[in-house]
PDB file of C-alpha atoms and ligand atoms in Angstrom:
ATOM      1  CA  MET A 438     120.922  96.758  94.462  1.00 40.00           C
ATOM      2  CA  LYS A 439     120.344  93.684  96.580  1.00 47.00           C
ATOM      3  CA  ASN A 440     117.233  94.012  98.701  1.00 55.00           C
ATOM      4  CA  PRO A 441     118.462  93.035 102.137  1.00 56.00           C
ATOM      5  CA  TYR A 442     114.985  92.663 103.788  1.00 68.00           C
ATOM      6  CA  VAL A 443     115.666  89.819 106.247  1.00 73.00           C
ATOM      7  CA  HIS A 444     112.015  88.934 107.166  1.00 72.00           C
ATOM      8  CA  GLY A 445     111.006  88.276 103.588  1.00 76.00           C
ATOM      9  CA  TYR A 446     107.671  89.061 101.897  1.00 80.00           C
ATOM     10  CA  HIS A 447     105.438  86.026 102.676  1.00 79.00           C
ATOM     11  CA  SER A 448     101.877  86.373 103.891  1.00 79.00           C
ATOM     12  CA  GLN A 449     102.720  85.556 107.580  1.00 80.00           C
ATOM     13  CA  GLU A 450     105.141  88.523 107.538  1.00 81.00           C
ATOM     14  CA  SER A 451     102.558  90.695 106.006  1.00 82.00           C
ATOM     15  CA  ALA A 452     100.099  89.705 108.750  1.00 80.00           C
ATOM     16  CA  ARG A 453     102.716  90.263 111.390  1.00 78.00           C
ATOM     17  CA  LEU A 454     103.511  93.850 110.130  1.00 82.00           C
ATOM     18  CA  GLN A 455      99.772  94.596 110.236  1.00 81.00           C
ATOM     19  CA  ASP A 456      99.444  93.109 113.852  1.00 79.00           C
ATOM     20  CA  GLN A 457     102.529  95.174 114.934  1.00 82.00           C
ATOM     21  CA  ALA A 458     101.206  98.437 113.505  1.00 82.00           C
ATOM     22  CA  SER A 459      97.661  98.056 114.991  1.00 83.00           C
ATOM     23  CA  THR A 460      98.864  96.958 118.394  1.00 89.00           C
ATOM     24  CA  LEU A 461     101.395  99.814 118.595  1.00 93.00           C
ATOM     25  CA  GLU A 462      99.445 102.517 116.914  1.00 93.00           C
ATOM     26  CA  GLY A 463      98.664 104.419 120.253  1.00 94.00           C
ATOM     27  CA  LEU A 464     102.214 104.129 121.483  1.00 95.00           C
ATOM     28  CA  LEU A 465     103.902 105.096 118.261  1.00 96.00           C
ATOM     29  CA  HIS A 466     101.528 107.431 116.615  1.00 95.00           C
ATOM     30  CA  TRP A 467      99.624 109.337 119.188  1.00 94.00           C
ATOM     31  CA  ASP A 468     101.830 112.402 118.341  1.00 95.00           C
ATOM     32  CA  THR A 469     102.222 111.784 114.630  1.00 95.00           C
ATOM     33  CA  SER A 470     100.080 114.209 112.591  1.00 95.00           C
ATOM     34  CA  PHE A 471     100.750 116.273 109.462  1.00 97.00           C
ATOM     35  CA  ALA A 472      99.211 119.772 108.755  1.00 97.00           C
ATOM     36  CA  PRO A 473      96.415 120.038 106.136  1.00 98.00           C
ATOM     37  CA  GLY A 474      98.007 120.608 102.762  1.00 98.00           C
ATOM     38  CA  SER A 475     101.345 119.078 103.521  1.00 98.00           C
ATOM     39  CA  ILE A 476     103.006 116.426 101.358  1.00 98.00           C
ATOM     40  CA  VAL A 477     104.555 113.491 103.217  1.00 98.00           C
ATOM     41  CA  LEU A 478     106.985 110.958 101.843  1.00 98.00           C
ATOM     42  CA  GLU A 479     106.745 107.417 103.426  1.00 98.00           C
ATOM     43  CA  ALA A 480     110.021 105.623 102.564  1.00 98.00           C
ATOM     44  CA  GLY A 481     109.749 101.773 102.773  1.00 98.00           C
ATOM     45  CA  CYS A 482     106.040 101.504 103.309  1.00 98.00           C
ATOM     46  CA  GLY A 483     105.945  97.684 103.230  1.00 97.00           C
ATOM     47  CA  VAL A 484     102.340  96.474 103.094  1.00 96.00           C
ATOM     48  CA  GLY A 485     100.868  99.748 104.284  1.00 96.00           C
ATOM     49  CA  ALA A 486     100.710  98.831 107.946  1.00 95.00           C
ATOM     50  CA  GLN A 487     101.857 102.414 108.932  1.00 96.00           C
ATOM     51  CA  THR A 488     100.347 104.060 105.830  1.00 97.00           C
ATOM     52  CA  VAL A 489      96.856 103.487 106.909  1.00 96.00           C
ATOM     53  CA  PRO A 490      97.095 105.141 110.414  1.00 96.00           C
ATOM     54  CA  LEU A 491      99.295 107.957 108.935  1.00 97.00           C
ATOM     55  CA  ALA A 492      96.650 108.742 106.273  1.00 97.00           C
ATOM     56  CA  ARG A 493      93.709 108.287 108.603  1.00 96.00           C
ATOM     57  CA  ASN A 494      95.132 110.577 111.267  1.00 96.00           C
ATOM     58  CA  SER A 495      96.061 113.366 108.803  1.00 98.00           C
ATOM     59  CA  PRO A 496      93.267 113.372 106.350  1.00 97.00           C
ATOM     60  CA  GLY A 497      94.289 116.778 104.963  1.00 98.00           C
ATOM     61  CA  ALA A 498      97.854 115.728 104.147  1.00 98.00           C
ATOM     62  CA  LEU A 499      98.868 113.795 101.065  1.00 98.00           C
ATOM     63  CA  ILE A 500     100.983 110.667 101.679  1.00 98.00           C
ATOM     64  CA  ILE A 501     103.309 109.417  98.997  1.00 98.00           C
ATOM     65  CA  SER A 502     104.396 105.847  99.944  1.00 98.00           C
ATOM     66  CA  VAL A 503     107.216 103.984  98.261  1.00 98.00           C
ATOM     67  CA  ASP A 504     108.648 100.463  98.715  1.00 98.00           C
ATOM     68  CA  ILE A 505     111.331  98.722  96.761  1.00 98.00           C
ATOM     69  CA  SER A 506     109.073  95.690  96.544  1.00 98.00           C
ATOM     70  CA  SER A 507     106.493  96.003  93.864  1.00 98.00           C
ATOM     71  CA  ALA A 508     104.314  93.309  95.539  1.00 97.00           C
ATOM     72  CA  SER A 509     104.330  95.258  98.841  1.00 97.00           C
ATOM     73  CA  ALA A 510     103.556  98.484  97.028  1.00 98.00           C
ATOM     74  CA  ARG A 511     100.588  96.746  95.414  1.00 97.00           C
ATOM     75  CA  GLU A 512      99.424  95.436  98.717  1.00 97.00           C
ATOM     76  CA  THR A 513      99.594  98.831 100.234  1.00 98.00           C
ATOM     77  CA  CYS A 514      97.520 100.188  97.270  1.00 97.00           C
ATOM     78  CA  GLU A 515      94.834  97.465  98.006  1.00 97.00           C
ATOM     79  CA  ARG A 516      94.842  98.123 101.664  1.00 96.00           C
ATOM     80  CA  VAL A 517      94.464 101.885 101.296  1.00 97.00           C
ATOM     81  CA  ALA A 518      91.624 101.293  98.827  1.00 97.00           C
ATOM     82  CA  GLN A 519      89.924  98.907 101.190  1.00 97.00           C
ATOM     83  CA  GLU A 520      90.061 101.540 103.944  1.00 96.00           C
ATOM     84  CA  GLY A 521      88.579 104.106 101.636  1.00 97.00           C
ATOM     85  CA  LEU A 522      91.595 106.568 102.072  1.00 98.00           C
ATOM     86  CA  ALA A 523      91.798 109.005  99.132  1.00 97.00           C
ATOM     87  CA  ASN A 524      94.912 110.893 100.439  1.00 98.00           C
ATOM     88  CA  VAL A 525      97.616 108.256  99.563  1.00 98.00           C
ATOM     89  CA  ARG A 526      99.610 107.481  96.407  1.00 98.00           C
ATOM     90  CA  VAL A 527     101.829 104.385  96.284  1.00 98.00           C
ATOM     91  CA  LEU A 528     104.671 103.494  93.957  1.00 98.00           C
ATOM     92  CA  GLN A 529     107.551 101.005  93.710  1.00 98.00           C
ATOM     93  CA  ALA A 530     110.782 102.884  94.147  1.00 98.00           C
ATOM     94  CA  ASP A 531     114.168 102.415  95.765  1.00 98.00           C
ATOM     95  CA  ILE A 532     115.115 105.032  98.436  1.00 97.00           C
ATOM     96  CA  PHE A 533     118.464 105.409  96.760  1.00 97.00           C
ATOM     97  CA  HIS A 534     116.897 106.189  93.372  1.00 97.00           C
ATOM     98  CA  LEU A 535     113.813 108.139  94.071  1.00 98.00           C
ATOM     99  CA  PRO A 536     111.758 109.426  91.067  1.00 98.00           C
ATOM    100  CA  PHE A 537     110.956 112.777  92.687  1.00 98.00           C
ATOM    101  CA  ARG A 538     112.158 116.380  92.407  1.00 98.00           C
ATOM    102  CA  GLU A 539     114.470 117.395  95.264  1.00 98.00           C
ATOM    103  CA  ALA A 540     112.971 119.452  98.173  1.00 98.00           C
ATOM    104  CA  SER A 541     109.300 118.554  97.159  1.00 97.00           C
ATOM    105  CA  PHE A 542     108.097 117.070 100.575  1.00 98.00           C
ATOM    106  CA  ASP A 543     107.196 118.840 103.781  1.00 98.00           C
ATOM    107  CA  HIS A 544     107.886 115.689 105.840  1.00 98.00           C
ATOM    108  CA  LEU A 545     109.556 112.348 105.560  1.00 98.00           C
ATOM    109  CA  PHE A 546     108.334 109.438 107.475  1.00 98.00           C
ATOM    110  CA  ILE A 547     110.402 106.244 107.793  1.00 98.00           C
ATOM    111  CA  CYS A 548     109.563 103.219 110.033  1.00 98.00           C
ATOM    112  CA  PHE A 549     111.420  99.999 110.573  1.00 97.00           C
ATOM    113  CA  VAL A 550     113.496 100.392 107.385  1.00 98.00           C
ATOM    114  CA  LEU A 551     116.855 101.833 108.520  1.00 98.00           C
ATOM    115  CA  GLU A 552     117.525  98.587 110.499  1.00 98.00           C
ATOM    116  CA  HIS A 553     117.597  96.680 107.256  1.00 97.00           C
ATOM    117  CA  LEU A 554     120.005  99.086 105.396  1.00 97.00           C
ATOM    118  CA  PRO A 555     123.754  98.628 105.250  1.00 97.00           C
ATOM    119  CA  ARG A 556     124.219 102.341 104.936  1.00 96.00           C
ATOM    120  CA  PRO A 557     121.608 104.062 107.249  1.00 98.00           C
ATOM    121  CA  VAL A 558     123.363 107.484 107.384  1.00 98.00           C
ATOM    122  CA  GLU A 559     123.692 107.581 103.630  1.00 98.00           C
ATOM    123  CA  ALA A 560     120.010 106.682 103.288  1.00 98.00           C
ATOM    124  CA  LEU A 561     119.025 109.586 105.628  1.00 98.00           C
ATOM    125  CA  ARG A 562     121.306 112.038 103.694  1.00 98.00           C
ATOM    126  CA  VAL A 563     119.640 110.935 100.405  1.00 98.00           C
ATOM    127  CA  LEU A 564     116.224 111.155 101.905  1.00 98.00           C
ATOM    128  CA  MET A 565     116.997 114.580 103.386  1.00 98.00           C
ATOM    129  CA  ARG A 566     117.464 116.060  99.831  1.00 98.00           C
ATOM    130  CA  PHE A 567     113.760 115.363  99.211  1.00 98.00           C
ATOM    131  CA  ILE A 568     112.628 117.323 102.185  1.00 98.00           C
ATOM    132  CA  ARG A 569     112.061 121.082 101.637  1.00 98.00           C
ATOM    133  CA  PRO A 570     114.335 123.321 103.651  1.00 98.00           C
ATOM    134  CA  GLY A 571     112.564 123.757 106.992  1.00 98.00           C
ATOM    135  CA  GLY A 572     110.742 120.544 106.551  1.00 98.00           C
ATOM    136  CA  SER A 573     111.009 117.560 109.017  1.00 98.00           C
ATOM    137  CA  ILE A 574     111.578 113.854 109.458  1.00 98.00           C
ATOM    138  CA  THR A 575     110.157 111.119 111.628  1.00 98.00           C
ATOM    139  CA  VAL A 576     112.088 107.849 112.019  1.00 98.00           C
ATOM    140  CA  ILE A 577     110.868 104.932 114.152  1.00 98.00           C
ATOM    141  CA  GLU A 578     113.070 101.907 114.923  1.00 98.00           C
ATOM    142  CA  GLY A 579     113.129  99.032 117.389  1.00 98.00           C
ATOM    143  CA  ASP A 580     116.194  97.666 119.290  1.00 98.00           C
ATOM    144  CA  HIS A 581     116.310  93.955 119.959  1.00 98.00           C
ATOM    145  CA  GLY A 582     118.802  94.636 122.804  1.00 98.00           C
ATOM    146  CA  SER A 583     115.909  96.148 124.728  1.00 98.00           C
ATOM    147  CA  ALA A 584     113.880  92.931 125.004  1.00 98.00           C
ATOM    148  CA  TYR A 585     113.786  91.589 128.508  1.00 98.00           C
ATOM    149  CA  PHE A 586     111.237  89.349 130.096  1.00 98.00           C
ATOM    150  CA  HIS A 587     110.055  87.115 132.886  1.00 98.00           C
ATOM    151  CA  PRO A 588     110.661  84.258 133.229  1.00 98.00           C
ATOM    152  CA  ASP A 589     114.164  85.026 131.998  1.00 98.00           C
ATOM    153  CA  SER A 590     115.649  82.372 129.689  1.00 98.00           C
ATOM    154  CA  ALA A 591     119.143  81.994 128.132  1.00 98.00           C
ATOM    155  CA  ALA A 592     117.536  80.008 125.289  1.00 98.00           C
ATOM    156  CA  ALA A 593     115.082  82.814 124.489  1.00 98.00           C
ATOM    157  CA  ARG A 594     117.970  85.320 124.447  1.00 98.00           C
ATOM    158  CA  ARG A 595     119.935  82.922 122.179  1.00 98.00           C
ATOM    159  CA  ALA A 596     116.859  82.718 119.798  1.00 98.00           C
ATOM    160  CA  ILE A 597     116.654  86.594 119.770  1.00 98.00           C
ATOM    161  CA  SER A 598     120.416  86.728 118.990  1.00 98.00           C
ATOM    162  CA  CYS A 599     119.897  84.509 115.874  1.00 98.00           C
ATOM    163  CA  GLN A 600     117.620  87.354 114.496  1.00 97.00           C
ATOM    164  CA  VAL A 601     120.291  89.926 115.364  1.00 98.00           C
ATOM    165  CA  GLU A 602     123.069  87.900 113.664  1.00 98.00           C
ATOM    166  CA  LEU A 603     120.957  87.120 110.484  1.00 98.00           C
ATOM    167  CA  GLN A 604     120.161  90.805 110.094  1.00 97.00           C
ATOM    168  CA  LYS A 605     123.814  91.690 110.554  1.00 98.00           C
ATOM    169  CA  ARG A 606     124.800  89.182 107.982  1.00 98.00           C
ATOM    170  CA  ALA A 607     122.353  90.793 105.552  1.00 97.00           C
ATOM    171  CA  GLY A 608     123.947  94.191 106.246  1.00 97.00           C
ATOM    172  CA  GLY A 609     121.396  95.497 108.723  1.00 98.00           C
ATOM    173  CA  ASN A 610     121.306  96.251 112.479  1.00 98.00           C
ATOM    174  CA  ALA A 611     118.535  94.866 114.656  1.00 98.00           C
ATOM    175  CA  MET A 612     119.807  97.069 117.570  1.00 98.00           C
ATOM    176  CA  ILE A 613     119.672 100.420 115.648  1.00 98.00           C
ATOM    177  CA  GLY A 614     117.068 102.077 117.818  1.00 98.00           C
ATOM    178  CA  ARG A 615     119.570 103.302 120.306  1.00 98.00           C
ATOM    179  CA  GLN A 616     121.557 105.050 117.505  1.00 98.00           C
ATOM    180  CA  LEU A 617     118.782 107.211 116.149  1.00 98.00           C
ATOM    181  CA  TYR A 618     120.150 110.438 117.791  1.00 98.00           C
ATOM    182  CA  PRO A 619     123.696 109.956 116.367  1.00 98.00           C
ATOM    183  CA  LEU A 620     122.481 108.725 112.965  1.00 98.00           C
ATOM    184  CA  LEU A 621     120.101 111.694 112.455  1.00 98.00           C
ATOM    185  CA  SER A 622     122.808 114.181 113.621  1.00 98.00           C
ATOM    186  CA  LEU A 623     125.515 112.590 111.452  1.00 98.00           C
ATOM    187  CA  ALA A 624     123.118 112.833 108.481  1.00 98.00           C
ATOM    188  CA  GLY A 625     122.915 116.534 109.055  1.00 98.00           C
ATOM    189  CA  PHE A 626     119.502 117.048 110.588  1.00 98.00           C
ATOM    190  CA  SER A 627     119.019 119.816 113.070  1.00 98.00           C
ATOM    191  CA  GLU A 628     116.751 119.949 116.238  1.00 98.00           C
ATOM    192  CA  VAL A 629     117.163 116.171 116.572  1.00 98.00           C
ATOM    193  CA  SER A 630     115.075 114.708 119.352  1.00 98.00           C
ATOM    194  CA  VAL A 631     114.531 111.012 120.265  1.00 98.00           C
ATOM    195  CA  SER A 632     111.732 109.649 122.417  1.00 98.00           C
ATOM    196  CA  PRO A 633     111.936 106.086 123.656  1.00 98.00           C
ATOM    197  CA  ARG A 634     108.587 104.234 123.595  1.00 98.00           C
ATOM    198  CA  MET A 635     108.487 101.287 125.888  1.00 98.00           C
ATOM    199  CA  VAL A 636     106.033  98.394 125.483  1.00 98.00           C
ATOM    200  CA  TYR A 637     105.255  96.815 128.807  1.00 98.00           C
ATOM    201  CA  VAL A 638     103.250  93.584 128.668  1.00 98.00           C
ATOM    202  CA  ASP A 639     101.680  91.557 131.469  1.00 98.00           C
ATOM    203  CA  SER A 640      98.572  89.516 131.641  1.00 98.00           C
ATOM    204  CA  SER A 641      96.458  92.458 132.712  1.00 98.00           C
ATOM    205  CA  ARG A 642      96.868  93.759 129.166  1.00 97.00           C
ATOM    206  CA  PRO A 643      95.585  90.758 127.002  1.00 97.00           C
ATOM    207  CA  GLU A 644      95.555  92.775 123.815  1.00 95.00           C
ATOM    208  CA  LEU A 645      99.342  93.372 124.169  1.00 96.00           C
ATOM    209  CA  VAL A 646     100.084  89.771 125.136  1.00 97.00           C
ATOM    210  CA  GLU A 647      98.339  88.719 121.871  1.00 96.00           C
ATOM    211  CA  GLY A 648      99.233  91.588 119.595  1.00 95.00           C
ATOM    212  CA  PHE A 649     102.759  92.196 120.810  1.00 96.00           C
ATOM    213  CA  THR A 650     104.399  89.434 122.820  1.00 97.00           C
ATOM    214  CA  LYS A 651     102.977  86.627 120.614  1.00 97.00           C
ATOM    215  CA  LYS A 652     102.049  88.025 117.205  1.00 95.00           C
ATOM    216  CA  THR A 653     104.703  90.825 116.831  1.00 94.00           C
ATOM    217  CA  PHE A 654     107.836  89.896 118.628  1.00 97.00           C
ATOM    218  CA  THR A 655     107.753  86.068 119.110  1.00 98.00           C
ATOM    219  CA  ALA A 656     106.308  85.578 115.673  1.00 96.00           C
ATOM    220  CA  MET A 657     109.213  87.591 114.185  1.00 96.00           C
ATOM    221  CA  ILE A 658     111.842  85.453 115.970  1.00 98.00           C
ATOM    222  CA  GLU A 659     110.065  82.265 115.165  1.00 97.00           C
ATOM    223  CA  GLY A 660     110.004  83.333 111.559  1.00 96.00           C
ATOM    224  CA  VAL A 661     113.835  83.272 111.320  1.00 97.00           C
ATOM    225  CA  GLY A 662     114.215  79.676 112.711  1.00 98.00           C
ATOM    226  CA  LEU A 663     114.761  77.855 109.495  1.00 97.00           C
ATOM    227  CA  ALA A 664     117.250  80.415 108.257  1.00 98.00           C
ATOM    228  CA  ALA A 665     119.145  80.511 111.556  1.00 98.00           C
ATOM    229  CA  VAL A 666     119.338  76.660 111.727  1.00 98.00           C
ATOM    230  CA  GLY A 667     120.275  76.500 108.028  1.00 98.00           C
ATOM    231  CA  ALA A 668     123.056  79.044 108.501  1.00 98.00           C
ATOM    232  CA  GLY A 669     124.518  76.939 111.359  1.00 98.00           C
ATOM    233  CA  ILE A 670     123.910  79.817 113.872  1.00 98.00           C
ATOM    234  CA  ILE A 671     121.963  77.548 116.357  1.00 98.00           C
ATOM    235  CA  GLU A 672     120.814  73.947 116.765  1.00 98.00           C
ATOM    236  CA  LYS A 673     117.155  73.358 115.919  1.00 98.00           C
ATOM    237  CA  ASP A 674     116.282  72.116 119.516  1.00 98.00           C
ATOM    238  CA  ASP A 675     117.889  75.081 121.135  1.00 98.00           C
ATOM    239  CA  PHE A 676     116.053  77.471 118.879  1.00 98.00           C
ATOM    240  CA  GLU A 677     112.730  75.646 119.517  1.00 98.00           C
ATOM    241  CA  GLU A 678     113.373  75.849 123.328  1.00 98.00           C
ATOM    242  CA  GLY A 679     114.044  79.642 122.997  1.00 98.00           C
ATOM    243  CA  VAL A 680     110.730  80.237 121.044  1.00 98.00           C
ATOM    244  CA  ARG A 681     108.848  78.115 123.610  1.00 98.00           C
ATOM    245  CA  ASP A 682     110.306  80.260 126.423  1.00 98.00           C
ATOM    246  CA  LEU A 683     109.372  83.433 124.518  1.00 98.00           C
ATOM    247  CA  TYR A 684     105.687  82.142 124.362  1.00 98.00           C
ATOM    248  CA  ARG A 685     106.031  81.218 128.004  1.00 98.00           C
ATOM    249  CA  THR A 686     106.372  84.962 128.855  1.00 98.00           C
ATOM    250  CA  ALA A 687     102.834  85.304 127.443  1.00 98.00           C
ATOM    251  CA  GLU A 688     101.332  83.209 130.236  1.00 98.00           C
ATOM    252  CA  ASP A 689      99.505  84.587 133.333  1.00 98.00           C
ATOM    253  CA  ASP A 690     102.657  85.239 135.384  1.00 98.00           C
ATOM    254  CA  GLY A 691     104.776  86.369 132.454  1.00 98.00           C
ATOM    255  CA  VAL A 692     106.091  89.833 131.614  1.00 98.00           C
ATOM    256  CA  PHE A 693     107.605  91.225 128.472  1.00 98.00           C
ATOM    257  CA  CYS A 694     109.338  94.551 127.851  1.00 98.00           C
ATOM    258  CA  TYR A 695     110.562  96.125 124.685  1.00 98.00           C
ATOM    259  CA  THR A 696     111.608  99.743 123.717  1.00 98.00           C
ATOM    260  CA  PHE A 697     110.958 101.430 120.298  1.00 98.00           C
ATOM    261  CA  PHE A 698     112.728 104.710 119.562  1.00 98.00           C
ATOM    262  CA  LYS A 699     111.002 107.606 117.674  1.00 98.00           C
ATOM    263  CA  GLY A 700     113.292 110.238 116.349  1.00 98.00           C
ATOM    264  CA  SER A 701     112.587 113.608 114.641  1.00 98.00           C
ATOM    265  CA  GLY A 702     114.791 116.296 113.027  1.00 98.00           C
ATOM    266  CA  LYS A 703     114.662 119.216 110.720  1.00 98.00           C
ATOM    267  CA  ARG A 704     116.244 119.979 107.387  1.00 98.00           C
ATOM    268  CA  GLU A 705     117.810 123.373 107.963  1.00 95.00           C
ATOM    269  CA  GLY A 706     116.025 126.217 106.118  1.00 86.00           C
TER     270      GLY A 706
HETATM  271  C1  SAM B1623     110.072  95.908 108.215  1.00 51.43           C
HETATM  272  S1  SAM B1623     109.406  96.567 106.712  1.00 51.43           S
HETATM  273  C2  SAM B1623     108.567  97.918 107.334  1.00 51.43           C
HETATM  274  C3  SAM B1623     107.431  98.405 106.585  1.00 51.43           C
HETATM  275  C4  SAM B1623     106.525  99.522 107.109  1.00 51.43           C
HETATM  276  N1  SAM B1623     107.343 100.713 107.227  1.00 51.43           N
HETATM  277  C5  SAM B1623     105.964  99.109 108.485  1.00 51.43           C
HETATM  278  O1  SAM B1623     106.444  99.710 109.460  1.00 51.43           O
HETATM  279  O2  SAM B1623     105.147  98.299 108.486  1.00 51.43           O
HETATM  280  C6  SAM B1623     110.798  97.225 105.782  1.00 51.43           C
HETATM  281  C7  SAM B1623     110.404  97.560 104.271  1.00 51.43           C
HETATM  282  O3  SAM B1623     111.518  98.393 103.806  1.00 51.43           O
HETATM  283  C8  SAM B1623     111.553  98.088 102.414  1.00 51.43           C
HETATM  284  N2  SAM B1623     112.853  98.536 101.922  1.00 51.43           N
HETATM  285  C9  SAM B1623     114.019  97.908 102.178  1.00 51.43           C
HETATM  286  N3  SAM B1623     115.073  98.575 101.466  1.00 51.43           N
HETATM  287  C10 SAM B1623     114.402  99.542 100.703  1.00 51.43           C
HETATM  288  C11 SAM B1623     114.875 100.486  99.822  1.00 51.43           C
HETATM  289  N4  SAM B1623     116.202 100.541  99.468  1.00 51.43           N
HETATM  290  N5  SAM B1623     113.970 101.320  99.182  1.00 51.43           N
HETATM  291  C12 SAM B1623     112.714 101.189  99.531  1.00 51.43           C
HETATM  292  N6  SAM B1623     112.145 100.272 100.370  1.00 51.43           N
HETATM  293  C13 SAM B1623     113.025  99.453 100.930  1.00 51.43           C
HETATM  294  C14 SAM B1623     111.232  96.552 102.334  1.00 51.43           C
HETATM  295  O4  SAM B1623     110.979  96.158 101.085  1.00 51.43           O
HETATM  296  C15 SAM B1623     110.178  96.440 103.439  1.00 51.43           C
HETATM  297  O5  SAM B1623     108.952  96.474 102.868  1.00 51.43           O
END
């Protein structure tokens, strides 16, 4: 299967995923914890940016993390070892061909992965088979349609839409966050519940200006410039103006808002 991951696997993207996870840990994970003795499948672990907080916050749970990229799986292994976490196993595997017995996990965790998959409902249905009856799922996704900022800028909005378009061409959906409720329901999960997690950034929160506005969001948009210009979606100057305007929102009088969506559901027992 073609791996549609639009951001690529270079070292800047790895650093961006780590910045994103550490900046957003409180917002996204204050209510993520797994009971001692439970076995959790993390699907699409990337470079381990979520794996570390998951494992650290649930020391009695065993986290089995998989990624389709063997380089990312290796990086997750190294990161977990550096952090001294003994409750994680990592392997290279495709969500659509998992090497596990069905119904062998208490919980499934999947973060920033469905947005890259052409068949997200099918992926959820496949993954549900690996959750034991009565077990649960947590899904986290962003939604680029939720980005608004001050000063507003048409060029910045055009630069963001390049990312949306490229992801669409690769078969994904950068505005999937708003669809978590229908996707989980369609896939057959029960007790579905979605909680929006808004990031609000102004200059009174310098750690978010740095960690979110600059290093997570704008860095992600900046990272697709070459591809967007190469694909003829936008002119180079227009894109650069958009990125400049996104960085402008990180100045003293700037504001940046973005909403993530965290969904949960159960496999019926
Ligand atoms: C944006 S990264 C997110 C990584 C991590 N969950 C995080 O939040 O930092 C998406 C990851 O999904 C992985 N992925 C995409 N398709 C996959 C598939 N079919 N099976 C397993 N992993 C997949 C990619 O290789 C990539 O590492």
